[in-house]
mmCIF file of C-alpha atoms and ligand atoms in Angstrom:
data_model
loop_
_atom_site.group_PDB
_atom_site.id
_atom_site.type_symbol
_atom_site.label_atom_id
_atom_site.label_comp_id
_atom_site.label_asym_id
_atom_site.label_seq_id
_atom_site.Cartn_x
_atom_site.Cartn_y
_atom_site.Cartn_z
ATOM 1 C CA MET I 1 -3.942 23.687 -2.055
ATOM 2 C CA GLY I 2 -1.637 25.578 0.241
ATOM 3 C CA ALA I 3 -1.269 25.453 4.011
ATOM 4 C CA GLU I 4 -4.585 27.301 4.333
ATOM 5 C CA GLY I 5 -6.501 24.560 2.502
ATOM 6 C CA GLY I 6 -4.621 21.911 4.468
ATOM 7 C CA ARG I 7 -5.744 23.496 7.738
ATOM 8 C CA GLY I 8 -9.325 23.530 6.428
ATOM 9 C CA LEU I 9 -9.142 19.846 5.634
ATOM 10 C CA ARG I 10 -7.582 18.982 8.976
ATOM 11 C CA ALA I 11 -10.336 20.931 10.715
ATOM 12 C CA ALA I 12 -12.918 19.016 8.664
ATOM 13 C CA MET I 13 -11.212 15.781 9.655
ATOM 14 C CA GLU I 14 -11.246 16.690 13.323
ATOM 15 C CA ALA I 15 -14.918 17.595 13.030
ATOM 16 C CA GLU I 16 -15.471 14.173 11.430
ATOM 17 C CA GLU I 17 -16.707 15.884 8.279
ATOM 18 C CA LEU I 18 -14.124 14.469 5.940
ATOM 19 C CA ARG I 19 -15.892 12.418 3.297
ATOM 20 C CA VAL I 20 -13.732 9.675 1.878
ATOM 21 C CA GLY I 21 -14.548 7.915 -1.386
ATOM 22 C CA PHE I 22 -13.182 4.784 -3.003
ATOM 23 C CA VAL I 23 -13.644 4.195 -6.737
ATOM 24 C CA GLY I 24 -12.927 0.474 -6.899
ATOM 25 C CA ALA I 25 -13.606 -1.534 -3.777
ATOM 26 C CA GLY I 26 -11.300 -4.558 -4.008
ATOM 27 C CA ARG I 27 -8.710 -5.964 -1.678
ATOM 28 C CA MET I 28 -6.381 -3.000 -1.415
ATOM 29 C CA ALA I 29 -9.117 -0.367 -1.154
ATOM 30 C CA ALA I 30 -10.844 -2.422 1.546
ATOM 31 C CA GLY I 31 -7.543 -2.805 3.410
ATOM 32 C CA LEU I 32 -6.994 0.953 3.489
ATOM 33 C CA ALA I 33 -10.604 1.597 4.530
ATOM 34 C CA ARG I 34 -10.311 -0.973 7.326
ATOM 35 C CA GLY I 35 -7.207 0.812 8.623
ATOM 36 C CA LEU I 36 -9.037 4.155 8.679
ATOM 37 C CA LEU I 37 -12.018 2.622 10.467
ATOM 38 C CA ARG I 38 -10.003 0.670 13.047
ATOM 39 C CA ALA I 39 -8.036 3.783 13.930
ATOM 40 C CA GLY I 40 -11.266 5.777 14.206
ATOM 41 C CA LYS I 41 -9.910 8.274 11.670
ATOM 42 C CA VAL I 42 -13.141 8.432 9.679
ATOM 43 C CA PRO I 43 -16.602 7.163 10.679
ATOM 44 C CA ALA I 44 -17.951 4.392 8.447
ATOM 45 C CA SER I 45 -20.901 6.581 7.474
ATOM 46 C CA SER I 46 -18.437 9.050 5.877
ATOM 47 C CA ILE I 47 -16.982 6.415 3.554
ATOM 48 C CA LEU I 48 -18.568 5.738 0.167
ATOM 49 C CA ALA I 49 -17.233 3.002 -2.138
ATOM 50 C CA SER I 50 -18.139 2.175 -5.723
ATOM 51 C CA ALA I 51 -17.673 -0.924 -7.866
ATOM 52 C CA PRO I 52 -19.560 -2.410 -10.807
ATOM 53 C CA SER I 53 -20.709 -5.504 -8.899
ATOM 54 C CA ASP I 54 -21.735 -6.347 -5.333
ATOM 55 C CA LYS I 55 -18.975 -8.976 -5.073
ATOM 56 C CA ASN I 56 -16.842 -6.769 -2.804
ATOM 57 C CA LEU I 57 -19.407 -4.123 -1.811
ATOM 58 C CA ASP I 58 -21.319 -6.480 0.511
ATOM 59 C CA ALA I 59 -18.373 -6.501 2.934
ATOM 60 C CA TRP I 60 -18.186 -2.680 2.879
ATOM 61 C CA ARG I 61 -21.873 -2.442 3.765
ATOM 62 C CA GLU I 62 -21.380 -4.938 6.610
ATOM 63 C CA SER I 63 -18.780 -2.610 8.128
ATOM 64 C CA GLY I 64 -21.201 0.321 7.932
ATOM 65 C CA CYS I 65 -19.791 2.066 4.844
ATOM 66 C CA ARG I 66 -22.046 3.346 2.117
ATOM 67 C CA THR I 67 -21.787 1.850 -1.365
ATOM 68 C CA THR I 68 -22.880 2.606 -4.909
ATOM 69 C CA HIS I 69 -22.457 1.272 -8.428
ATOM 70 C CA CYS I 70 -21.999 4.828 -9.698
ATOM 71 C CA ASN I 71 -18.431 6.199 -9.720
ATOM 72 C CA LEU I 72 -19.655 9.760 -10.258
ATOM 73 C CA GLU I 73 -21.652 9.596 -7.020
ATOM 74 C CA VAL I 74 -18.382 9.003 -5.162
ATOM 75 C CA LEU I 75 -16.973 12.209 -6.653
ATOM 76 C CA GLN I 76 -20.146 14.134 -5.843
ATOM 77 C CA GLU I 77 -20.119 13.021 -2.197
ATOM 78 C CA SER I 78 -16.434 12.883 -1.284
ATOM 79 C CA SER I 79 -13.534 15.299 -1.062
ATOM 80 C CA LEU I 80 -10.799 12.684 -0.677
ATOM 81 C CA VAL I 81 -11.099 10.048 -3.402
ATOM 82 C CA PHE I 82 -8.968 6.904 -3.637
ATOM 83 C CA LEU I 83 -8.773 5.235 -7.052
ATOM 84 C CA GLY I 84 -8.579 1.508 -6.313
ATOM 85 C CA THR I 85 -9.233 -0.159 -9.667
ATOM 86 C CA LYS I 86 -6.729 -2.305 -11.525
ATOM 87 C CA PRO I 87 -4.313 -0.198 -13.603
ATOM 88 C CA HIS I 88 -5.701 -1.273 -17.008
ATOM 89 C CA VAL I 89 -9.202 -0.073 -15.999
ATOM 90 C CA LEU I 90 -8.002 3.280 -14.684
ATOM 91 C CA PRO I 91 -7.827 5.323 -17.942
ATOM 92 C CA ALA I 92 -11.523 4.600 -18.653
ATOM 93 C CA VAL I 93 -12.445 5.400 -15.041
ATOM 94 C CA LEU I 94 -10.547 8.700 -15.213
ATOM 95 C CA GLN I 95 -12.349 9.588 -18.413
ATOM 96 C CA GLU I 96 -15.679 8.818 -16.716
ATOM 97 C CA ILE I 97 -15.038 10.832 -13.533
ATOM 98 C CA ARG I 98 -13.157 13.717 -15.159
ATOM 99 C CA PRO I 99 -16.239 15.995 -15.599
ATOM 100 C CA ALA I 100 -17.019 15.690 -11.872
ATOM 101 C CA VAL I 101 -13.503 16.440 -10.585
ATOM 102 C CA GLY I 102 -13.080 19.918 -9.126
ATOM 103 C CA PRO I 103 -10.850 22.014 -6.856
ATOM 104 C CA GLN I 104 -12.550 20.523 -3.765
ATOM 105 C CA HIS I 105 -11.137 17.073 -4.544
ATOM 106 C CA ILE I 106 -7.943 15.312 -3.603
ATOM 107 C CA ILE I 107 -7.484 12.326 -5.920
ATOM 108 C CA ILE I 108 -5.234 9.500 -4.792
ATOM 109 C CA SER I 109 -4.350 6.706 -7.188
ATOM 110 C CA MET I 110 -3.027 3.381 -5.930
ATOM 111 C CA ALA I 111 -2.686 1.842 -9.415
ATOM 112 C CA ALA I 112 0.711 0.270 -9.997
ATOM 113 C CA GLY I 113 2.595 1.691 -12.957
ATOM 114 C CA VAL I 114 0.342 4.697 -13.609
ATOM 115 C CA SER I 115 2.536 7.790 -13.273
ATOM 116 C CA LEU I 116 1.619 11.172 -11.857
ATOM 117 C CA HIS I 117 2.240 12.559 -15.339
ATOM 118 C CA THR I 118 -0.439 10.242 -16.783
ATOM 119 C CA LEU I 119 -2.868 10.934 -13.935
ATOM 120 C CA GLN I 120 -2.473 14.690 -14.336
ATOM 121 C CA ARG I 121 -2.851 14.417 -18.127
ATOM 122 C CA LEU I 122 -6.108 12.497 -17.781
ATOM 123 C CA LEU I 123 -7.619 14.736 -15.083
ATOM 124 C CA PRO I 124 -8.569 18.437 -15.333
ATOM 125 C CA ALA I 125 -5.689 20.919 -15.120
ATOM 126 C CA GLY I 126 -4.992 21.939 -11.543
ATOM 127 C CA THR I 127 -6.335 18.718 -9.965
ATOM 128 C CA LYS I 128 -4.697 17.835 -6.672
ATOM 129 C CA VAL I 129 -3.367 14.333 -7.339
ATOM 130 C CA LEU I 130 -1.226 12.000 -5.289
ATOM 131 C CA ARG I 131 0.125 8.591 -6.202
ATOM 132 C CA LEU I 132 0.158 5.925 -3.527
ATOM 133 C CA MET I 133 1.871 2.559 -3.486
ATOM 134 C CA PRO I 134 0.670 0.278 -0.702
ATOM 135 C CA ASN I 135 1.547 -3.351 -0.094
ATOM 136 C CA LEU I 136 -0.695 -6.212 0.888
ATOM 137 C CA PRO I 137 -0.117 -6.134 4.697
ATOM 138 C CA CYS I 138 -2.105 -2.874 4.690
ATOM 139 C CA VAL I 139 -5.081 -5.199 5.121
ATOM 140 C CA VAL I 140 -3.777 -6.052 8.619
ATOM 141 C CA GLN I 141 -2.626 -2.479 9.363
ATOM 142 C CA ALA I 142 1.037 -3.465 8.948
ATOM 143 C CA GLY I 143 1.571 -2.113 5.459
ATOM 144 C CA ALA I 144 4.532 -0.282 3.996
ATOM 145 C CA ILE I 145 3.133 2.624 1.989
ATOM 146 C CA VAL I 146 4.914 5.278 -0.017
ATOM 147 C CA PHE I 147 3.352 8.182 -1.849
ATOM 148 C CA SER I 148 4.319 11.097 -4.094
ATOM 149 C CA ARG I 149 2.430 14.258 -4.809
ATOM 150 C CA GLY I 150 1.556 15.766 -8.171
ATOM 151 C CA SER I 151 2.426 19.345 -9.062
ATOM 152 C CA CYS I 152 -0.827 20.798 -7.676
ATOM 153 C CA ALA I 153 -0.869 18.893 -4.364
ATOM 154 C CA GLY I 154 0.704 20.772 -1.493
ATOM 155 C CA ASP I 155 1.879 20.193 2.065
ATOM 156 C CA GLY I 156 -1.732 20.172 3.318
ATOM 157 C CA GLU I 157 -2.737 17.248 1.082
ATOM 158 C CA ALA I 158 0.474 15.324 1.811
ATOM 159 C CA SER I 159 0.151 15.677 5.583
ATOM 160 C CA LEU I 160 -3.544 14.810 5.510
ATOM 161 C CA LEU I 161 -2.833 11.623 3.553
ATOM 162 C CA GLN I 162 0.072 10.712 5.812
ATOM 163 C CA SER I 163 -1.924 11.210 8.975
ATOM 164 C CA LEU I 164 -4.850 9.171 7.621
ATOM 165 C CA LEU I 165 -2.727 6.291 6.370
ATOM 166 C CA ALA I 166 -0.538 6.041 9.449
ATOM 167 C CA SER I 167 -3.346 3.762 10.631
ATOM 168 C CA CYS I 168 -2.486 1.293 7.836
ATOM 169 C CA GLY I 169 1.219 0.953 8.644
ATOM 170 C CA LEU I 170 4.408 2.815 7.768
ATOM 171 C CA CYS I 171 3.583 5.681 5.399
ATOM 172 C CA GLU I 172 6.291 7.878 3.869
ATOM 173 C CA GLU I 173 6.398 10.522 1.163
ATOM 174 C CA VAL I 174 9.097 9.793 -1.429
ATOM 175 C CA PRO I 175 10.208 11.098 -4.832
ATOM 176 C CA GLU I 176 8.132 9.381 -7.541
ATOM 177 C CA ALA I 177 11.255 7.632 -8.866
ATOM 178 C CA TYR I 178 11.290 5.518 -5.676
ATOM 179 C CA ILE I 179 7.801 4.123 -6.248
ATOM 180 C CA ASN I 180 8.925 1.392 -8.661
ATOM 181 C CA ILE I 181 11.781 0.532 -6.279
ATOM 182 C CA HIS I 182 9.214 0.225 -3.489
ATOM 183 C CA THR I 183 7.316 -2.242 -5.692
ATOM 184 C CA GLY I 184 10.491 -4.338 -6.072
ATOM 185 C CA LEU I 185 11.355 -4.050 -2.385
ATOM 186 C CA SER I 186 8.021 -4.263 -0.651
ATOM 187 C CA GLY I 187 5.034 -4.718 -2.992
ATOM 188 C CA SER I 188 6.606 -7.836 -4.510
ATOM 189 C CA GLY I 189 8.856 -8.251 -1.467
ATOM 190 C CA VAL I 190 5.976 -9.647 0.550
ATOM 191 C CA ALA I 191 6.070 -12.701 -1.748
ATOM 192 C CA TYR I 192 9.827 -13.206 -1.229
ATOM 193 C CA VAL I 193 9.210 -13.259 2.508
ATOM 194 C CA TYR I 194 6.396 -15.821 2.099
ATOM 195 C CA LEU I 195 8.774 -17.986 0.067
ATOM 196 C CA PHE I 196 11.360 -17.730 2.835
ATOM 197 C CA ALA I 197 8.732 -18.514 5.497
ATOM 198 C CA GLU I 198 7.651 -21.577 3.531
ATOM 199 C CA ALA I 199 11.248 -22.768 3.158
ATOM 200 C CA LEU I 200 11.936 -22.235 6.888
ATOM 201 C CA ALA I 201 8.895 -24.294 7.831
ATOM 202 C CA GLU I 202 9.677 -27.032 5.311
ATOM 203 C CA GLY I 203 13.179 -27.338 6.734
ATOM 204 C CA ALA I 204 11.594 -27.956 10.132
ATOM 205 C CA VAL I 205 9.131 -30.452 8.640
ATOM 206 C CA LYS I 206 12.075 -32.268 7.065
ATOM 207 C CA MET I 207 13.615 -32.525 10.532
ATOM 208 C CA GLY I 208 10.375 -33.960 11.976
ATOM 209 C CA MET I 209 8.210 -31.051 13.183
ATOM 210 C CA PRO I 210 4.469 -31.049 12.237
ATOM 211 C CA GLY I 211 3.767 -28.620 9.367
ATOM 212 C CA ALA I 212 1.160 -26.415 11.055
ATOM 213 C CA LEU I 213 3.365 -25.843 14.097
ATOM 214 C CA ALA I 214 6.400 -25.189 11.877
ATOM 215 C CA SER I 215 4.438 -22.595 9.861
ATOM 216 C CA ARG I 216 3.276 -20.780 12.987
ATOM 217 C CA ILE I 217 6.788 -20.687 14.390
ATOM 218 C CA ALA I 218 8.257 -19.549 11.046
ATOM 219 C CA ALA I 219 5.728 -16.666 10.879
ATOM 220 C CA GLN I 220 6.425 -15.636 14.477
ATOM 221 C CA THR I 221 10.175 -15.772 13.771
ATOM 222 C CA LEU I 222 9.745 -13.308 10.878
ATOM 223 C CA LEU I 223 7.482 -11.080 12.955
ATOM 224 C CA GLY I 224 9.884 -11.051 15.909
ATOM 225 C CA ALA I 225 12.942 -10.423 13.740
ATOM 226 C CA ALA I 226 11.176 -7.545 11.941
ATOM 227 C CA LYS I 227 10.026 -6.048 15.249
ATOM 228 C CA MET I 228 13.561 -6.124 16.615
ATOM 229 C CA LEU I 229 14.882 -4.436 13.465
ATOM 230 C CA LEU I 230 12.312 -1.659 13.778
ATOM 231 C CA GLU I 231 12.468 -1.218 17.556
ATOM 232 C CA THR I 232 16.254 -1.319 17.990
ATOM 233 C CA GLY I 233 17.043 0.624 14.799
ATOM 234 C CA GLU I 234 20.151 -1.565 14.511
ATOM 235 C CA HIS I 235 21.652 -2.619 11.180
ATOM 236 C CA PRO I 236 20.552 -6.187 10.335
ATOM 237 C CA ALA I 237 24.199 -7.293 10.181
ATOM 238 C CA LYS I 238 24.625 -6.299 13.857
ATOM 239 C CA LEU I 239 21.506 -8.214 14.958
ATOM 240 C CA ARG I 240 22.633 -11.216 12.907
ATOM 241 C CA ALA I 241 26.089 -11.145 14.502
ATOM 242 C CA ASP I 242 24.433 -11.053 17.944
ATOM 243 C CA VAL I 243 22.824 -14.459 17.238
ATOM 244 C CA CYS I 244 26.074 -16.085 16.110
ATOM 245 C CA THR I 245 27.814 -17.953 18.931
ATOM 246 C CA PRO I 246 31.345 -18.799 17.768
ATOM 247 C CA GLY I 247 31.297 -22.345 16.418
ATOM 248 C CA GLY I 248 27.515 -22.533 17.055
ATOM 249 C CA THR I 249 24.460 -23.535 15.053
ATOM 250 C CA THR I 250 23.677 -20.156 13.479
ATOM 251 C CA ILE I 251 27.070 -19.507 11.918
ATOM 252 C CA HIS I 252 26.992 -23.003 10.391
ATOM 253 C CA ALA I 253 23.556 -22.280 8.924
ATOM 254 C CA LEU I 254 24.564 -18.816 7.679
ATOM 255 C CA HIS I 255 27.568 -20.338 5.903
ATOM 256 C CA GLN I 256 25.123 -22.619 4.091
ATOM 257 C CA LEU I 257 22.947 -19.644 3.070
ATOM 258 C CA GLU I 258 26.019 -17.773 1.792
ATOM 259 C CA LYS I 259 26.975 -20.832 -0.308
ATOM 260 C CA GLY I 260 23.474 -20.626 -1.806
ATOM 261 C CA ALA I 261 24.087 -16.921 -2.554
ATOM 262 C CA LEU I 262 20.955 -15.866 -0.640
ATOM 263 C CA ARG I 263 21.945 -12.200 -0.434
ATOM 264 C CA ALA I 264 22.947 -11.836 -4.094
ATOM 265 C CA THR I 265 19.795 -13.672 -5.162
ATOM 266 C CA VAL I 266 17.523 -11.423 -3.090
ATOM 267 C CA MET I 267 19.280 -8.301 -4.407
ATOM 268 C CA ASP I 268 18.772 -9.628 -7.952
ATOM 269 C CA ALA I 269 15.089 -10.245 -7.177
ATOM 270 C CA VAL I 270 14.573 -6.632 -6.037
ATOM 271 C CA GLU I 271 16.403 -5.425 -9.148
ATOM 272 C CA VAL I 272 14.363 -7.471 -11.656
ATOM 273 C CA ALA I 273 11.039 -6.626 -9.972
ATOM 274 C CA THR I 274 11.924 -2.907 -10.022
ATOM 275 C CA SER I 275 12.922 -3.120 -13.695
ATOM 276 C CA ARG I 276 9.704 -4.949 -14.503
ATOM 277 C CA ALA I 277 7.660 -2.272 -12.696
ATOM 278 C CA ARG I 278 9.483 0.405 -14.745
ATOM 279 C CA ASP I 279 8.830 -1.487 -18.000
ATOM 280 C CA MET I 280 5.159 -1.965 -17.135
ATOM 281 C CA ALA I 281 4.807 1.757 -16.458
ATOM 282 C CA GLN I 282 5.983 2.440 -20.015
ATOM 283 C CA ASP I 283 3.737 -0.163 -21.732
HETATM 284 N N1 NAP U 301 -3.000 -6.143 -4.298
HETATM 285 C C1 NAP U 301 -1.801 -5.644 -4.055
HETATM 286 O O1 NAP U 301 -0.929 -6.249 -3.425
HETATM 287 C C2 NAP U 301 -1.476 -4.242 -4.535
HETATM 288 C C3 NAP U 301 -0.261 -3.624 -4.132
HETATM 289 C C4 NAP U 301 -0.004 -2.324 -4.577
HETATM 290 C C5 NAP U 301 -0.907 -1.657 -5.399
HETATM 291 N N2 NAP U 301 -2.047 -2.303 -5.773
HETATM 292 C C6 NAP U 301 -2.951 -1.593 -6.670
HETATM 293 O O2 NAP U 301 -4.231 -1.522 -6.078
HETATM 294 C C7 NAP U 301 -5.205 -1.509 -7.104
HETATM 295 C C8 NAP U 301 -6.301 -2.489 -6.733
HETATM 296 O O3 NAP U 301 -5.750 -3.775 -6.609
HETATM 297 P P1 NAP U 301 -6.577 -4.918 -5.859
HETATM 298 O O4 NAP U 301 -5.641 -6.044 -5.641
HETATM 299 O O5 NAP U 301 -7.318 -4.331 -4.722
HETATM 300 O O6 NAP U 301 -7.631 -5.302 -7.048
HETATM 301 P P2 NAP U 301 -9.077 -5.977 -6.924
HETATM 302 O O7 NAP U 301 -9.222 -6.688 -5.620
HETATM 303 O O8 NAP U 301 -9.273 -6.724 -8.192
HETATM 304 O O9 NAP U 301 -10.079 -4.709 -6.900
HETATM 305 C C9 NAP U 301 -10.388 -3.960 -8.040
HETATM 306 C C10 NAP U 301 -11.691 -3.222 -7.766
HETATM 307 O O10 NAP U 301 -11.959 -2.390 -8.884
HETATM 308 C C11 NAP U 301 -13.348 -2.535 -9.200
HETATM 309 N N3 NAP U 301 -13.610 -2.101 -10.567
HETATM 310 C C12 NAP U 301 -13.432 -2.756 -11.742
HETATM 311 N N4 NAP U 301 -13.831 -1.977 -12.766
HETATM 312 C C13 NAP U 301 -14.273 -0.806 -12.231
HETATM 313 C C14 NAP U 301 -14.824 0.387 -12.763
HETATM 314 N N5 NAP U 301 -14.992 0.565 -14.072
HETATM 315 N N6 NAP U 301 -15.192 1.364 -11.916
HETATM 316 C C15 NAP U 301 -15.040 1.222 -10.571
HETATM 317 N N7 NAP U 301 -14.513 0.110 -10.010
HETATM 318 C C16 NAP U 301 -14.137 -0.882 -10.835
HETATM 319 C C17 NAP U 301 -13.625 -3.994 -8.945
HETATM 320 O O11 NAP U 301 -15.024 -4.195 -8.908
HETATM 321 P P3 NAP U 301 -15.738 -5.564 -8.421
HETATM 322 O O12 NAP U 301 -15.717 -5.484 -6.915
HETATM 323 O O13 NAP U 301 -17.108 -5.446 -9.007
HETATM 324 O O14 NAP U 301 -14.909 -6.671 -8.977
HETATM 325 C C18 NAP U 301 -12.919 -4.158 -7.609
HETATM 326 O O15 NAP U 301 -13.735 -3.702 -6.555
HETATM 327 C C19 NAP U 301 -4.496 -1.863 -8.408
HETATM 328 O O16 NAP U 301 -4.396 -0.718 -9.219
HETATM 329 C C20 NAP U 301 -3.138 -2.337 -7.985
HETATM 330 O O17 NAP U 301 -2.141 -1.953 -8.924
HETATM 331 C C21 NAP U 301 -2.364 -3.566 -5.358
#
């Protein structure tokens, strides 16, 4: 689609006519849908989600979305279709929906490790496909999302997706080669931060603070530090230096972290997770 089609879609969106489908209705799909609903981007009645069981669909119905057990129905009723199944299920799902995919559709896969090349090979020639990589905080509208477009998706599709997903957190278009790096940095990175939060709180417990209070303060410390990074735009080294009184507590603690090679270890973690994502994409 060119700029013309993009304008058409934006007009449809403004007129609240955009019909959004989700094939696969698990955690990540629900997180994205919740972001769209909370931001008022799409009315619940315009969202249709499919899954084999009712395990996850009950919650969609409670928020006013429509649901089905039939993936093809999602294609028949929606123009913007998110593929939210696990990666190993996706080839069979693509085979199933392929006959129903047409020029009216924008197909967006969020499956880790499934390349645009594979998506385009398994869908009809000319399909407008984008590949999205969210992270778990999308479920609380604080995600870090990157996406890349396939050869038939144009500026209209990219800007539509970006404007819709801005309600789920940071959303940036990147070259596809960055998607595995994003997995190592942010998809998996969420777990590194949880590990750090746990260690922070346990240090406080060791020094005598109750665990629940320590966990709340650790979480707020991460939130506040991240907010300052984003709002000031400063380099983290500058903000870190600002906290270090000469001869004070922080510089003593940072020396300890350097002895434990925190920075090198975290860089190694991002590297191995990125390499693993690349390997998995080739399996
Ligand atoms: N979770 C993350 O942090 C994360 C981060 C980045 C990317 N992703 C990607 O997001 C995708 C979904 O992950 P998730 O964590 O949301 O998984 P999930 O919670 O297990 O959800 C998977 C959904 O797919 C449905 N499903 C299974 N087989 C299907 C079929 N044949 N047709 C239609 N739907 C089918 C499941 O149905 P039931 O409801 O009946 O079980 C479920 O609703 C994955 O591809 C993953 O790589 C996840």
